[in-house]
GROMACS .gro file of C-alpha atoms in nm:
model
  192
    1UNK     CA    1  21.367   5.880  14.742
    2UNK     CA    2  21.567   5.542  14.633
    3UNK     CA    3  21.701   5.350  14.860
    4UNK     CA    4  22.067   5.432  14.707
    5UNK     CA    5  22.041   5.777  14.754
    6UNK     CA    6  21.942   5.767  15.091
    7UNK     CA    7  22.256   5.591  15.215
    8UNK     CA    8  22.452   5.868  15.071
    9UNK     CA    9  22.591   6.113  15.304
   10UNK     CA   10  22.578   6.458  15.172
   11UNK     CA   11  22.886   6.642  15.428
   12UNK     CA   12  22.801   6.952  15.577
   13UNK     CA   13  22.921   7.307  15.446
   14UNK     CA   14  22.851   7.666  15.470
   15UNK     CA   15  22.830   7.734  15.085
   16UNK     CA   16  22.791   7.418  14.829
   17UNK     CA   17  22.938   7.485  14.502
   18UNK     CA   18  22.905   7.361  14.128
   19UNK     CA   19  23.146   7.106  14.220
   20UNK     CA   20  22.964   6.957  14.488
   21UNK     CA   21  22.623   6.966  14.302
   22UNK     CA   22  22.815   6.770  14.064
   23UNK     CA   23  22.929   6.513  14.281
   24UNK     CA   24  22.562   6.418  14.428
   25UNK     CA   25  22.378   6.107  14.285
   26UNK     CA   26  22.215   6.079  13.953
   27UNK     CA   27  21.766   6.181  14.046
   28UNK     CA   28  21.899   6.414  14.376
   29UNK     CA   29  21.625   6.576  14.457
   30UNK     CA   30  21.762   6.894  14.506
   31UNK     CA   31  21.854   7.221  14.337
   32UNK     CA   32  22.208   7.489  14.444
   33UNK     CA   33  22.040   7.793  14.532
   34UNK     CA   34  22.252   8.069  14.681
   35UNK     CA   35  22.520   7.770  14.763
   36UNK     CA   36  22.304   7.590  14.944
   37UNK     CA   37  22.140   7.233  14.865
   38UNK     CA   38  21.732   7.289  14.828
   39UNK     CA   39  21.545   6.978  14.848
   40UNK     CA   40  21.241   6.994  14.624
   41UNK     CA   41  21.025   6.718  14.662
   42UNK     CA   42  20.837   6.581  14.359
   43UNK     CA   43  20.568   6.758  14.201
   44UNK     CA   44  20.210   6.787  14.303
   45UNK     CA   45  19.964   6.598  14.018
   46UNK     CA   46  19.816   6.974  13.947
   47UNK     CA   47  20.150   7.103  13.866
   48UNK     CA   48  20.238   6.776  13.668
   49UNK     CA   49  19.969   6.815  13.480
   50UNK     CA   50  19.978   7.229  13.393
   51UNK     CA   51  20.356   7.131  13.304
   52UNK     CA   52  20.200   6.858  13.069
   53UNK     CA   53  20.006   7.080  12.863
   54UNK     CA   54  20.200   7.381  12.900
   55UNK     CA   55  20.536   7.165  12.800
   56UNK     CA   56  20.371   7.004  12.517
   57UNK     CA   57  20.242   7.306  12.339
   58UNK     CA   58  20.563   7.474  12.335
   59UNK     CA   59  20.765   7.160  12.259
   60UNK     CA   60  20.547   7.114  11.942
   61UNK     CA   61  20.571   7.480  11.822
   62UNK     CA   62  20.931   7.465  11.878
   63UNK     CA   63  20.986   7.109  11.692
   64UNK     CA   64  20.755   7.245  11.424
   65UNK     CA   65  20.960   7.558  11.328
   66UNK     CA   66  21.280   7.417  11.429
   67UNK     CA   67  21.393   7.701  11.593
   68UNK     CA   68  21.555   7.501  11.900
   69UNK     CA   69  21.499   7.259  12.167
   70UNK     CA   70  21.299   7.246  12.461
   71UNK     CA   71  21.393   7.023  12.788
   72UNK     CA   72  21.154   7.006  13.088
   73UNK     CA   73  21.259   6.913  13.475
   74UNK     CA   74  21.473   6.775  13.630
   75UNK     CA   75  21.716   6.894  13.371
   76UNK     CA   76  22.056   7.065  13.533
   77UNK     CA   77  22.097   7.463  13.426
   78UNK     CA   78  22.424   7.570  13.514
   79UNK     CA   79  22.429   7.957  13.597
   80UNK     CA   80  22.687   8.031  13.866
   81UNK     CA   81  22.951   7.860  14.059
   82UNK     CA   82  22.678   7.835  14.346
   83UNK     CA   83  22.336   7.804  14.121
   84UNK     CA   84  22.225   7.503  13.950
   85UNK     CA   85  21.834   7.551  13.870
   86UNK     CA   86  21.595   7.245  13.760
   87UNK     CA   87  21.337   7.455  13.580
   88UNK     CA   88  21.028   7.300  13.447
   89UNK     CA   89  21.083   7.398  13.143
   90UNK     CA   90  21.377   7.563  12.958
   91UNK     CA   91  21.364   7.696  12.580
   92UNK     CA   92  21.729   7.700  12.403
   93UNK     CA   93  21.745   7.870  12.033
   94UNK     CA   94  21.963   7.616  11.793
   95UNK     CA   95  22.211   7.912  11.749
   96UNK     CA   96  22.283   7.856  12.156
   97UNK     CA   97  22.322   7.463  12.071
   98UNK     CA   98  22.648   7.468  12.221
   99UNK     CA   99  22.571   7.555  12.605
  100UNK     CA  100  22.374   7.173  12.565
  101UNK     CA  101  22.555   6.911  12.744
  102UNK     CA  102  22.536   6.595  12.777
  103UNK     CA  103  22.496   6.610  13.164
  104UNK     CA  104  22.369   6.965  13.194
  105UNK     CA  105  22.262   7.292  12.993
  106UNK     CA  106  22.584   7.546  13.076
  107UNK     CA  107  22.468   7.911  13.064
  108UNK     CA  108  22.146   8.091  13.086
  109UNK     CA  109  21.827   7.914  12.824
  110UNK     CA  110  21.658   8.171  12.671
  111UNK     CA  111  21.308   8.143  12.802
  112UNK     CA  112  21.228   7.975  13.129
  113UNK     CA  113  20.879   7.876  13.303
  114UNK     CA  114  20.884   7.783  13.639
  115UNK     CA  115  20.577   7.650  13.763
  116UNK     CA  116  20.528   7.735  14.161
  117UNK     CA  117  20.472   7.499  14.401
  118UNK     CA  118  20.420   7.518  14.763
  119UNK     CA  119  20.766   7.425  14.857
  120UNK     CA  120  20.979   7.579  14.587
  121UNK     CA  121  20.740   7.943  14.514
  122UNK     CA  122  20.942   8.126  14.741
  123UNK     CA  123  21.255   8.061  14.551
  124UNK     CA  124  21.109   8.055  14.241
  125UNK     CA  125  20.980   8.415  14.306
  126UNK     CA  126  21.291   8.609  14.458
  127UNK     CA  127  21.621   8.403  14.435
  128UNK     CA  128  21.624   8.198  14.114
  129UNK     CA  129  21.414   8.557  13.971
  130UNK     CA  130  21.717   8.745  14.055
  131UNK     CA  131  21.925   8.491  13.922
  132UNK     CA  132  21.812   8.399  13.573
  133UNK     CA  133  21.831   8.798  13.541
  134UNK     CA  134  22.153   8.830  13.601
  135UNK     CA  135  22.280   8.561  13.365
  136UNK     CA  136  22.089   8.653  13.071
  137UNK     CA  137  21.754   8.444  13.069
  138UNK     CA  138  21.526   8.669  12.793
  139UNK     CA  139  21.222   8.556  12.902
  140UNK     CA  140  21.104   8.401  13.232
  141UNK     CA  141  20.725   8.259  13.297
  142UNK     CA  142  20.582   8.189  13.622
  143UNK     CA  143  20.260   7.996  13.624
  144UNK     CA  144  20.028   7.960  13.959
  145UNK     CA  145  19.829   7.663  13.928
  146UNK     CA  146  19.643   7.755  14.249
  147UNK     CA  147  19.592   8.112  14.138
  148UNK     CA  148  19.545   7.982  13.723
  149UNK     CA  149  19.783   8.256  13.595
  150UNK     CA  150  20.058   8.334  13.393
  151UNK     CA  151  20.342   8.621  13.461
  152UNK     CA  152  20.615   8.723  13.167
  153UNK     CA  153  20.912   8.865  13.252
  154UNK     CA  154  21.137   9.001  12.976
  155UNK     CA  155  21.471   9.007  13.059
  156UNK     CA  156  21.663   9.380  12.992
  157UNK     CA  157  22.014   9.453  13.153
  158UNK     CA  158  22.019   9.213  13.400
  159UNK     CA  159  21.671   9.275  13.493
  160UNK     CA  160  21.345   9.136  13.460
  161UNK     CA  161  21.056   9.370  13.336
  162UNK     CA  162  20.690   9.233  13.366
  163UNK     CA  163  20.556   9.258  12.989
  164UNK     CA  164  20.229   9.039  13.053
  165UNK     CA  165  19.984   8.896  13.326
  166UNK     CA  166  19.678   8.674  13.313
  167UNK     CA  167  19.469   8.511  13.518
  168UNK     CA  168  19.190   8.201  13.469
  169UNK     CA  169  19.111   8.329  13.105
  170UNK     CA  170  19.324   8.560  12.885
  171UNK     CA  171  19.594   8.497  12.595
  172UNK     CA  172  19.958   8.546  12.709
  173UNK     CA  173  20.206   8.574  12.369
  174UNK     CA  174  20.597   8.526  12.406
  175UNK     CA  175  20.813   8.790  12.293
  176UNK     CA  176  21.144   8.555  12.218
  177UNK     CA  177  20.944   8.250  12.052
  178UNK     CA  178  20.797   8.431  11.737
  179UNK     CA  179  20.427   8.327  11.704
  180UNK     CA  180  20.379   8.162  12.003
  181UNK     CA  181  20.110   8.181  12.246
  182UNK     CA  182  19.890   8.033  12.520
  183UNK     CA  183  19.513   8.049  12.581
  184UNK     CA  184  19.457   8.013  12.963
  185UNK     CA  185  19.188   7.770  12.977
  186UNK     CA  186  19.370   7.551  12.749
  187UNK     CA  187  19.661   7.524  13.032
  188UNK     CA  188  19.427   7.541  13.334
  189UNK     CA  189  19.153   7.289  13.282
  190UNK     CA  190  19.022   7.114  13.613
  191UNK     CA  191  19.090   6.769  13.482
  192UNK     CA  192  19.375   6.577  13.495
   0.00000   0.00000   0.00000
């Protein structure tokens, strides 16, 4: 944590909104979840490194068929007056262009991957779930680094349905990027 931020004095309230999130430093570590400030400390080198190789693979196929953009975290997703996320990684199709801000992305990406950690899983797996539901994320990945596996969710009224699960070996293929897939043990390799 830099020095700066740690002399800043973050008052106390029963539900933190957009408004506050706003108003924190530039590199707070935290996220708005259900109105209240989440600290989520910084990555462990295992999760750096599946977001690495995960990020980059889909960042390529993306830049290749210029279909969108990709942004990886911290980058602020606006979803509610009382949710900001930081997902890893966030997929927006060029027709969407216009929920990019300078400062933030405002609205619901299209595909999200959120890769669990210790400290963060439990949101991760029930709150934010719920959440990028609701708003209209079409496709939501969680990856275990611990477990090596990879969960799809496609998103249908509000709702996530799983549509794919693998674990240590297997192929899983997105349904909202056309074409593009992901071989387990090229994601999950012990090495850094």
């Amino acid at each position: 944590m830099s020095a700066a931020f740690s002399r800043v004095q973050i008052p106390p309230k029963e539900v933190y909104t957009c408004a506050d999130y706003a108003a924190l430093p530039e590199g707070a570590p935290y996220q708005l979840i259900g109105g209240k400030l989440v600290m989520t400390p910084s990555p462990s080198t295992r999760h750096q490194a599946v977001l690495r190789r995960l990020g980059v693979k889909m960042a390529n196929f993306v830049d290749e068929k210029g279909v969108g953009a990709v942004y990886f975290a911290p980058v602020d997703v606006y979803l509610q007056e009382t949710a900001v996320y930081q997902p890893d990684i966030a997929f927006v199709f060029r027709d969407r262009f216009a929920i990019i801000e300078a400062e933030k992305i405002n609205g619901a990406p299209d595909l999200v991957v959120e890769i669990l950690s210790p400290s963060t899983a439990y949101y991760d797996l029930r709150e934010k779930f719920k959440i990028y539901a609701r708003c209209g994320v079409k496709e939501y990945w969680i990856v275990d680094p611990i477990e090596k596996s990879i969960e799809l969710y496609a998103g249908k009224e509000g709702k996530f349905i799983q549509v794919a699960r693998a674990e240590e070996t297997g192929r899983v293929v997105s349904g909202v990027l056309e074409g593009f897939s992901v071989e387990l043990e090229e994601i999950f390799v012990d090495a850094p």
